[in-house]
PDB file of C-alpha atoms in Angstrom:
ATOM      1  CA  LYS A   1     125.039 104.805  85.569  1.00  0.00           C
ATOM      2  CA  ALA A   2     123.471 101.807  87.251  1.00  0.00           C
ATOM      3  CA  GLY A   3     121.955 102.196  90.736  1.00  0.00           C
ATOM      4  CA  VAL A   4     122.521 100.217  93.747  1.00  0.00           C
ATOM      5  CA  THR A   5     121.465  96.599  93.500  1.00  0.00           C
ATOM      6  CA  GLN A   6     120.499  94.131  96.185  1.00  0.00           C
ATOM      7  CA  THR A   7     120.008  90.378  95.933  1.00  0.00           C
ATOM      8  CA  PRO A   8     117.897  88.592  96.652  1.00  0.00           C
ATOM      9  CA  ARG A   9     114.863  90.807  96.983  1.00  0.00           C
ATOM     10  CA  TYR A  10     112.880  88.446  99.127  1.00  0.00           C
ATOM     11  CA  LEU A  11     113.896  85.765 101.510  1.00  0.00           C
ATOM     12  CA  ILE A  12     112.043  83.463 103.836  1.00  0.00           C
ATOM     13  CA  LYS A  13     113.920  81.700 106.575  1.00  0.00           C
ATOM     14  CA  THR A  14     113.072  79.860 109.765  1.00  0.00           C
ATOM     15  CA  ARG A  15     114.467  80.624 113.210  1.00  0.00           C
ATOM     16  CA  GLY A  16     118.023  79.535 113.894  1.00  0.00           C
ATOM     17  CA  GLN A  17     119.044  79.679 110.424  1.00  0.00           C
ATOM     18  CA  GLN A  18     121.595  82.190 108.932  1.00  0.00           C
ATOM     19  CA  VAL A  19     121.275  84.402 105.883  1.00  0.00           C
ATOM     20  CA  THR A  20     123.466  86.309 103.636  1.00  0.00           C
ATOM     21  CA  LEU A  21     122.430  89.444 101.736  1.00  0.00           C
ATOM     22  CA  SER A  22     124.363  91.189  98.935  1.00  0.00           C
ATOM     23  CA  CYS A  23     124.729  94.730  97.775  1.00  0.00           C
ATOM     24  CA  SER A  24     126.468  96.029  94.695  1.00  0.00           C
ATOM     25  CA  PRO A  25     127.036  99.820  94.956  1.00  0.00           C
ATOM     26  CA  ILE A  26     127.085 102.480  92.325  1.00  0.00           C
ATOM     27  CA  SER A  27     130.252 102.227  90.156  1.00  0.00           C
ATOM     28  CA  GLY A  28     132.970 104.299  91.689  1.00  0.00           C
ATOM     29  CA  HIS A  29     131.456 104.426  95.214  1.00  0.00           C
ATOM     30  CA  ARG A  30     133.598 102.901  97.789  1.00  0.00           C
ATOM     31  CA  SER A  31     131.302 103.243 100.867  1.00  0.00           C
ATOM     32  CA  VAL A  32     128.349 100.827 101.631  1.00  0.00           C
ATOM     33  CA  SER A  33     126.078 101.280 104.574  1.00  0.00           C
ATOM     34  CA  TRP A  34     123.466  98.827 105.780  1.00  0.00           C
ATOM     35  CA  TYR A  35     120.103  99.729 107.539  1.00  0.00           C
ATOM     36  CA  GLN A  36     117.405  97.612 109.002  1.00  0.00           C
ATOM     37  CA  GLN A  37     113.784  99.021 108.457  1.00  0.00           C
ATOM     38  CA  THR A  38     110.923  97.672 110.659  1.00  0.00           C
ATOM     39  CA  PRO A  39     107.531  99.211 111.401  1.00  0.00           C
ATOM     40  CA  GLY A  40     108.318  99.400 115.101  1.00  0.00           C
ATOM     41  CA  GLN A  41     111.893 100.703 115.102  1.00  0.00           C
ATOM     42  CA  GLY A  42     112.012 102.634 111.828  1.00  0.00           C
ATOM     43  CA  LEU A  43     115.350 102.874 109.936  1.00  0.00           C
ATOM     44  CA  GLN A  44     118.304 101.852 112.035  1.00  0.00           C
ATOM     45  CA  PHE A  45     121.910 101.919 111.036  1.00  0.00           C
ATOM     46  CA  LEU A  46     123.711  98.543 111.058  1.00  0.00           C
ATOM     47  CA  PHE A  47     127.269  99.346 109.844  1.00  0.00           C
ATOM     48  CA  GLU A  48     129.357 100.961 107.203  1.00  0.00           C
ATOM     49  CA  TYR A  49     132.252  99.715 105.096  1.00  0.00           C
ATOM     50  CA  PHE A  50     134.836 101.662 103.282  1.00  0.00           C
ATOM     51  CA  SER A  51     137.673 100.091 101.203  1.00  0.00           C
ATOM     52  CA  GLU A  52     137.028  96.750 102.774  1.00  0.00           C
ATOM     53  CA  THR A  53     137.183  98.110 106.326  1.00  0.00           C
ATOM     54  CA  GLN A  54     134.369  98.560 108.721  1.00  0.00           C
ATOM     55  CA  ARG A  55     134.506 102.297 109.688  1.00  0.00           C
ATOM     56  CA  ASN A  56     131.356 102.489 111.860  1.00  0.00           C
ATOM     57  CA  LYS A  57     128.915 100.152 113.556  1.00  0.00           C
ATOM     58  CA  GLY A  58     125.437 100.633 115.052  1.00  0.00           C
ATOM     59  CA  ASN A  59     123.827  99.030 118.110  1.00  0.00           C
ATOM     60  CA  PHE A  60     123.141  95.564 116.861  1.00  0.00           C
ATOM     61  CA  PRO A  61     124.152  92.237 118.433  1.00  0.00           C
ATOM     62  CA  GLY A  62     127.190  90.322 117.071  1.00  0.00           C
ATOM     63  CA  ARG A  63     124.813  88.004 115.117  1.00  0.00           C
ATOM     64  CA  PHE A  64     124.795  90.783 112.535  1.00  0.00           C
ATOM     65  CA  SER A  65     128.045  91.033 110.562  1.00  0.00           C
ATOM     66  CA  GLY A  66     129.239  92.193 107.228  1.00  0.00           C
ATOM     67  CA  ARG A  67     132.156  92.450 104.915  1.00  0.00           C
ATOM     68  CA  GLN A  68     133.222  94.318 101.771  1.00  0.00           C
ATOM     69  CA  PHE A  69     135.145  93.131  98.883  1.00  0.00           C
ATOM     70  CA  SER A  70     137.796  94.753  96.800  1.00  0.00           C
ATOM     71  CA  ASN A  71     135.333  95.627  94.113  1.00  0.00           C
ATOM     72  CA  SER A  72     133.295  97.428  96.836  1.00  0.00           C
ATOM     73  CA  ARG A  73     130.345  94.935  96.753  1.00  0.00           C
ATOM     74  CA  SER A  74     129.198  94.162 100.361  1.00  0.00           C
ATOM     75  CA  GLU A  75     127.513  91.301 102.093  1.00  0.00           C
ATOM     76  CA  MET A  76     125.829  91.266 105.455  1.00  0.00           C
ATOM     77  CA  ASN A  77     125.154  88.098 107.418  1.00  0.00           C
ATOM     78  CA  VAL A  78     122.765  87.364 110.119  1.00  0.00           C
ATOM     79  CA  SER A  79     123.203  84.180 112.146  1.00  0.00           C
ATOM     80  CA  THR A  80     120.800  82.304 114.386  1.00  0.00           C
ATOM     81  CA  LEU A  81     117.840  84.143 113.060  1.00  0.00           C
ATOM     82  CA  GLU A  82     115.166  85.352 115.354  1.00  0.00           C
ATOM     83  CA  LEU A  83     111.467  86.343 114.568  1.00  0.00           C
ATOM     84  CA  GLY A  84     112.398  89.958 115.332  1.00  0.00           C
ATOM     85  CA  ASP A  85     114.920  90.024 112.477  1.00  0.00           C
ATOM     86  CA  SER A  86     112.112  90.110 110.007  1.00  0.00           C
ATOM     87  CA  ALA A  87     112.669  93.404 108.211  1.00  0.00           C
ATOM     88  CA  LEU A  88     113.509  95.200 105.109  1.00  0.00           C
ATOM     89  CA  TYR A  89     117.269  95.428 104.801  1.00  0.00           C
ATOM     90  CA  LEU A  90     118.530  98.330 102.824  1.00  0.00           C
ATOM     91  CA  CYS A  91     121.968  99.060 101.674  1.00  0.00           C
ATOM     92  CA  ALA A  92     123.255 102.493 100.517  1.00  0.00           C
ATOM     93  CA  SER A  93     126.349 103.561  98.665  1.00  0.00           C
ATOM     94  CA  SER A  94     128.251 106.763  98.573  1.00  0.00           C
ATOM     95  CA  PRO A  95     131.561 107.977  97.422  1.00  0.00           C
ATOM     96  CA  GLY A  96     132.586 107.837 101.080  1.00  0.00           C
ATOM     97  CA  ARG A  97     135.508 110.234 101.158  1.00  0.00           C
ATOM     98  CA  ARG A  98     133.576 112.437 103.745  1.00  0.00           C
ATOM     99  CA  PRO A  99     131.221 111.188 106.493  1.00  0.00           C
ATOM    100  CA  ASN A 100     128.303 113.266 105.103  1.00  0.00           C
ATOM    101  CA  ASN A 101     128.434 112.187 101.418  1.00  0.00           C
ATOM    102  CA  GLU A 102     124.949 111.678 100.200  1.00  0.00           C
ATOM    103  CA  GLN A 103     123.774 108.086 100.222  1.00  0.00           C
ATOM    104  CA  PHE A 104     121.973 106.386  97.471  1.00  0.00           C
ATOM    105  CA  PHE A 105     119.837 103.371  98.402  1.00  0.00           C
ATOM    106  CA  GLY A 106     119.031 100.166  96.748  1.00  0.00           C
ATOM    107  CA  PRO A 107     115.514  98.521  96.600  1.00  0.00           C
ATOM    108  CA  GLY A 108     116.083  96.437  99.676  1.00  0.00           C
ATOM    109  CA  THR A 109     115.836  92.683 100.723  1.00  0.00           C
ATOM    110  CA  ARG A 110     112.702  91.759 102.465  1.00  0.00           C
ATOM    111  CA  LEU A 111     113.553  89.043 105.067  1.00  0.00           C
ATOM    112  CA  THR A 112     110.791  87.091 106.690  1.00  0.00           C
ATOM    113  CA  VAL A 113     111.676  84.824 109.629  1.00  0.00           C
ATOM    114  CA  LEU A 114     109.161  82.126 110.443  1.00  0.00           C
TER     115      LEU A 114
ATOM    116  CA  GLY B   1     122.483 111.970 121.446  1.00  0.00           C
ATOM    117  CA  GLU B   2     120.899 112.163 118.044  1.00  0.00           C
ATOM    118  CA  ASP B   3     117.133 112.199 117.687  1.00  0.00           C
ATOM    119  CA  VAL B   4     114.978 113.146 114.692  1.00  0.00           C
ATOM    120  CA  GLU B   5     111.195 113.728 115.012  1.00  0.00           C
ATOM    121  CA  GLN B   6     108.553 114.014 112.248  1.00  0.00           C
ATOM    122  CA  SER B   7     104.747 114.231 112.287  1.00  0.00           C
ATOM    123  CA  LEU B   8     103.313 110.860 111.168  1.00  0.00           C
ATOM    124  CA  PHE B   9     100.572 111.812 108.580  1.00  0.00           C
ATOM    125  CA  LEU B  10      99.742 114.572 106.262  1.00  0.00           C
ATOM    126  CA  SER B  11      96.797 114.650 103.816  1.00  0.00           C
ATOM    127  CA  VAL B  12      96.374 117.287 101.059  1.00  0.00           C
ATOM    128  CA  ARG B  13      94.451 117.867  97.977  1.00  0.00           C
ATOM    129  CA  GLU B  14      96.051 117.565  94.501  1.00  0.00           C
ATOM    130  CA  GLY B  15      97.405 120.969  93.396  1.00  0.00           C
ATOM    131  CA  ASP B  16      97.903 122.200  96.940  1.00  0.00           C
ATOM    132  CA  SER B  17     101.369 122.738  98.605  1.00  0.00           C
ATOM    133  CA  SER B  18     102.468 120.157 101.084  1.00  0.00           C
ATOM    134  CA  VAL B  19     104.628 121.065 104.133  1.00  0.00           C
ATOM    135  CA  ILE B  20     106.405 118.282 105.947  1.00  0.00           C
ATOM    136  CA  ASN B  21     108.181 119.188 109.138  1.00  0.00           C
ATOM    137  CA  CYS B  22     111.125 117.745 110.932  1.00  0.00           C
ATOM    138  CA  THR B  23     113.076 118.589 114.179  1.00  0.00           C
ATOM    139  CA  TYR B  24     116.383 117.167 115.203  1.00  0.00           C
ATOM    140  CA  THR B  25     118.420 117.406 118.439  1.00  0.00           C
ATOM    141  CA  ASP B  26     122.111 116.993 117.349  1.00  0.00           C
ATOM    142  CA  SER B  27     123.651 120.451 117.241  1.00  0.00           C
ATOM    143  CA  SER B  28     126.550 119.130 115.307  1.00  0.00           C
ATOM    144  CA  SER B  29     124.374 118.063 112.369  1.00  0.00           C
ATOM    145  CA  THR B  30     126.051 119.021 109.224  1.00  0.00           C
ATOM    146  CA  TYR B  31     123.865 117.774 106.476  1.00  0.00           C
ATOM    147  CA  LEU B  32     120.107 117.287 106.561  1.00  0.00           C
ATOM    148  CA  TYR B  33     118.426 115.042 103.895  1.00  0.00           C
ATOM    149  CA  TRP B  34     114.969 114.384 102.511  1.00  0.00           C
ATOM    150  CA  TYR B  35     114.149 110.885 101.253  1.00  0.00           C
ATOM    151  CA  LYS B  36     111.067 109.525  99.619  1.00  0.00           C
ATOM    152  CA  GLN B  37     109.924 105.914  99.946  1.00  0.00           C
ATOM    153  CA  GLU B  38     107.161 104.413  97.756  1.00  0.00           C
ATOM    154  CA  PRO B  39     105.494 101.125  98.637  1.00  0.00           C
ATOM    155  CA  GLY B  40     107.822  98.149  98.256  1.00  0.00           C
ATOM    156  CA  ALA B  41     110.819 100.350  97.226  1.00  0.00           C
ATOM    157  CA  GLY B  42     113.901 101.682  98.733  1.00  0.00           C
ATOM    158  CA  LEU B  43     114.641 105.317  99.516  1.00  0.00           C
ATOM    159  CA  GLN B  44     115.018 107.901  96.926  1.00  0.00           C
ATOM    160  CA  LEU B  45     117.122 110.895  97.739  1.00  0.00           C
ATOM    161  CA  LEU B  46     115.087 114.062  97.030  1.00  0.00           C
ATOM    162  CA  THR B  47     117.409 116.861  98.204  1.00  0.00           C
ATOM    163  CA  TYR B  48     119.729 117.959 101.028  1.00  0.00           C
ATOM    164  CA  ILE B  49     120.825 121.058 102.718  1.00  0.00           C
ATOM    165  CA  PHE B  50     124.078 122.055 104.455  1.00  0.00           C
ATOM    166  CA  SER B  51     123.787 123.451 107.904  1.00  0.00           C
ATOM    167  CA  ASN B  52     125.022 126.891 107.067  1.00  0.00           C
ATOM    168  CA  MET B  53     122.150 127.313 104.578  1.00  0.00           C
ATOM    169  CA  ASP B  54     118.752 128.743 105.348  1.00  0.00           C
ATOM    170  CA  MET B  55     116.875 127.602 102.188  1.00  0.00           C
ATOM    171  CA  LYS B  56     117.421 125.413  99.139  1.00  0.00           C
ATOM    172  CA  GLN B  57     114.997 125.267  96.161  1.00  0.00           C
ATOM    173  CA  ASP B  58     115.035 122.402  93.571  1.00  0.00           C
ATOM    174  CA  GLN B  59     112.119 122.628  91.093  1.00  0.00           C
ATOM    175  CA  ARG B  60     108.939 121.904  93.140  1.00  0.00           C
ATOM    176  CA  LEU B  61     110.869 121.243  96.301  1.00  0.00           C
ATOM    177  CA  THR B  62     111.886 123.923  98.868  1.00  0.00           C
ATOM    178  CA  VAL B  63     113.824 123.039 101.994  1.00  0.00           C
ATOM    179  CA  LEU B  64     113.817 125.518 104.871  1.00  0.00           C
ATOM    180  CA  LEU B  65     116.291 125.240 107.703  1.00  0.00           C
ATOM    181  CA  ASN B  66     116.058 126.946 111.069  1.00  0.00           C
ATOM    182  CA  LYS B  67     119.207 126.020 112.809  1.00  0.00           C
ATOM    183  CA  LYS B  68     118.443 127.939 115.941  1.00  0.00           C
ATOM    184  CA  ASP B  69     115.278 125.902 116.552  1.00  0.00           C
ATOM    185  CA  LYS B  70     116.688 122.760 114.857  1.00  0.00           C
ATOM    186  CA  HIS B  71     113.825 122.736 112.541  1.00  0.00           C
ATOM    187  CA  LEU B  72     113.717 121.534 108.902  1.00  0.00           C
ATOM    188  CA  SER B  73     110.808 121.567 106.491  1.00  0.00           C
ATOM    189  CA  LEU B  74     110.159 120.319 102.955  1.00  0.00           C
ATOM    190  CA  ARG B  75     107.521 122.101 100.923  1.00  0.00           C
ATOM    191  CA  ILE B  76     106.299 120.380  97.743  1.00  0.00           C
ATOM    192  CA  ALA B  77     104.517 122.816  95.349  1.00  0.00           C
ATOM    193  CA  ASP B  78     101.643 121.713  93.178  1.00  0.00           C
ATOM    194  CA  THR B  79     101.394 118.278  94.876  1.00  0.00           C
ATOM    195  CA  GLN B  80     100.366 115.435  92.600  1.00  0.00           C
ATOM    196  CA  THR B  81      98.964 112.072  93.449  1.00  0.00           C
ATOM    197  CA  GLY B  82     102.323 110.610  92.392  1.00  0.00           C
ATOM    198  CA  ASP B  83     103.810 112.381  95.474  1.00  0.00           C
ATOM    199  CA  SER B  84     101.879 110.090  97.743  1.00  0.00           C
ATOM    200  CA  ALA B  85     104.644 108.251  99.681  1.00  0.00           C
ATOM    201  CA  ILE B  86     106.468 108.157 102.987  1.00  0.00           C
ATOM    202  CA  TYR B  87     108.874 111.079 103.384  1.00  0.00           C
ATOM    203  CA  PHE B  88     111.869 110.716 105.754  1.00  0.00           C
ATOM    204  CA  CYS B  89     114.260 113.471 107.058  1.00  0.00           C
ATOM    205  CA  ALA B  90     117.691 112.360 108.061  1.00  0.00           C
ATOM    206  CA  GLU B  91     120.837 113.989 109.434  1.00  0.00           C
ATOM    207  CA  THR B  92     124.479 113.300 109.690  1.00  0.00           C
ATOM    208  CA  THR B  93     127.613 115.008 110.999  1.00  0.00           C
ATOM    209  CA  ASN B  94     131.021 115.678 109.677  1.00  0.00           C
ATOM    210  CA  ALA B  95     132.635 114.506 112.928  1.00  0.00           C
ATOM    211  CA  GLY B  96     134.194 111.435 111.491  1.00  0.00           C
ATOM    212  CA  GLY B  97     134.527 108.265 113.541  1.00  0.00           C
ATOM    213  CA  THR B  98     131.027 107.332 114.695  1.00  0.00           C
ATOM    214  CA  SER B  99     129.400 109.390 112.031  1.00  0.00           C
ATOM    215  CA  TYR B 100     130.950 107.685 108.980  1.00  0.00           C
ATOM    216  CA  GLY B 101     128.078 106.251 106.739  1.00  0.00           C
ATOM    217  CA  LYS B 102     125.568 106.784 109.351  1.00  0.00           C
ATOM    218  CA  LEU B 103     122.269 108.619 108.809  1.00  0.00           C
ATOM    219  CA  THR B 104     119.837 109.020 111.589  1.00  0.00           C
ATOM    220  CA  PHE B 105     116.258 108.981 110.330  1.00  0.00           C
ATOM    221  CA  GLY B 106     112.981 110.299 111.474  1.00  0.00           C
ATOM    222  CA  GLN B 107     110.094 107.886 111.724  1.00  0.00           C
ATOM    223  CA  GLY B 108     108.686 109.186 108.370  1.00  0.00           C
ATOM    224  CA  THR B 109     105.647 111.136 107.262  1.00  0.00           C
ATOM    225  CA  ILE B 110     102.922 109.404 105.292  1.00  0.00           C
ATOM    226  CA  LEU B 111     101.807 111.881 102.674  1.00  0.00           C
ATOM    227  CA  THR B 112      98.402 111.225 101.074  1.00  0.00           C
ATOM    228  CA  VAL B 113      97.339 113.241  98.102  1.00  0.00           C
ATOM    229  CA  HIS B 114      93.587 113.293  97.360  1.00  0.00           C
ATOM    230  CA  PRO B 115      92.337 113.943  93.728  1.00  0.00           C
TER     231      PRO B 115
END
C-alpha cells in the first residue's frame, strides 16, 4: 500500500504571498490531519478533515485554511505569508472512524518564507 | 490542558539499551504513541499503547506506561547507529470533538548512538 504523499516537497515564497500544499492519504483512509513543525514551537496541530468536513481545528489564525476532496486528498492554504510561517508542514492520514486512530505521516513540505 | 514533556538529549553506545522518557498531564489520554523522525523526513510510527495497558513489547521496542504517574517510556534494546534520530511521544484522547485527528506531541528527544 502506498504511503502518504505530499507535494511539493520544498517551496520558497516571499512575504505577503499565498501558498497551497497538497496531501494524498493512504488508500482507504478518510481522515487527514495537518501539523506545523518549527524548531521553536515543535509540532503543532493545525486541523483535521474527515469526509470533506473539518472536524477539529488548532489555534492558528484564519490565514491557515484547508479543505478535503471526495477522494480524501487534502489541501492546506496559507494566505498573506509571514516570515514566521517558515516551517515543515506535515500531513497525516488515518482511517478516522475513532478519534484515536493511529496516524501515518507523509514526508512533509518544507516552506521557506523570505 | 494537554502537555507532554520529554528530555531533550540522550547519548548511548552501540549495543547498549536506550530509554527515552515522557510525561503527560492529560488524565483523559487514551492512546500514547512513539514516533521516530530522521533528518529531512516525516514521522514514522514506531508503536503505541492503550491507557489500560502497562507494557507493550514489539521486537526491540518495549513501552512502559505508569498511568498513576502519567509517565511513559520507550526502551530500545541493542541500540544501533541507525536508531539515531529524534523520538517523539504523543498522546490523544477518545473524547471526540476537539480530540479528533489531534495528537499532542512532546518536544522530542534527540538520540545519538556512538559506535
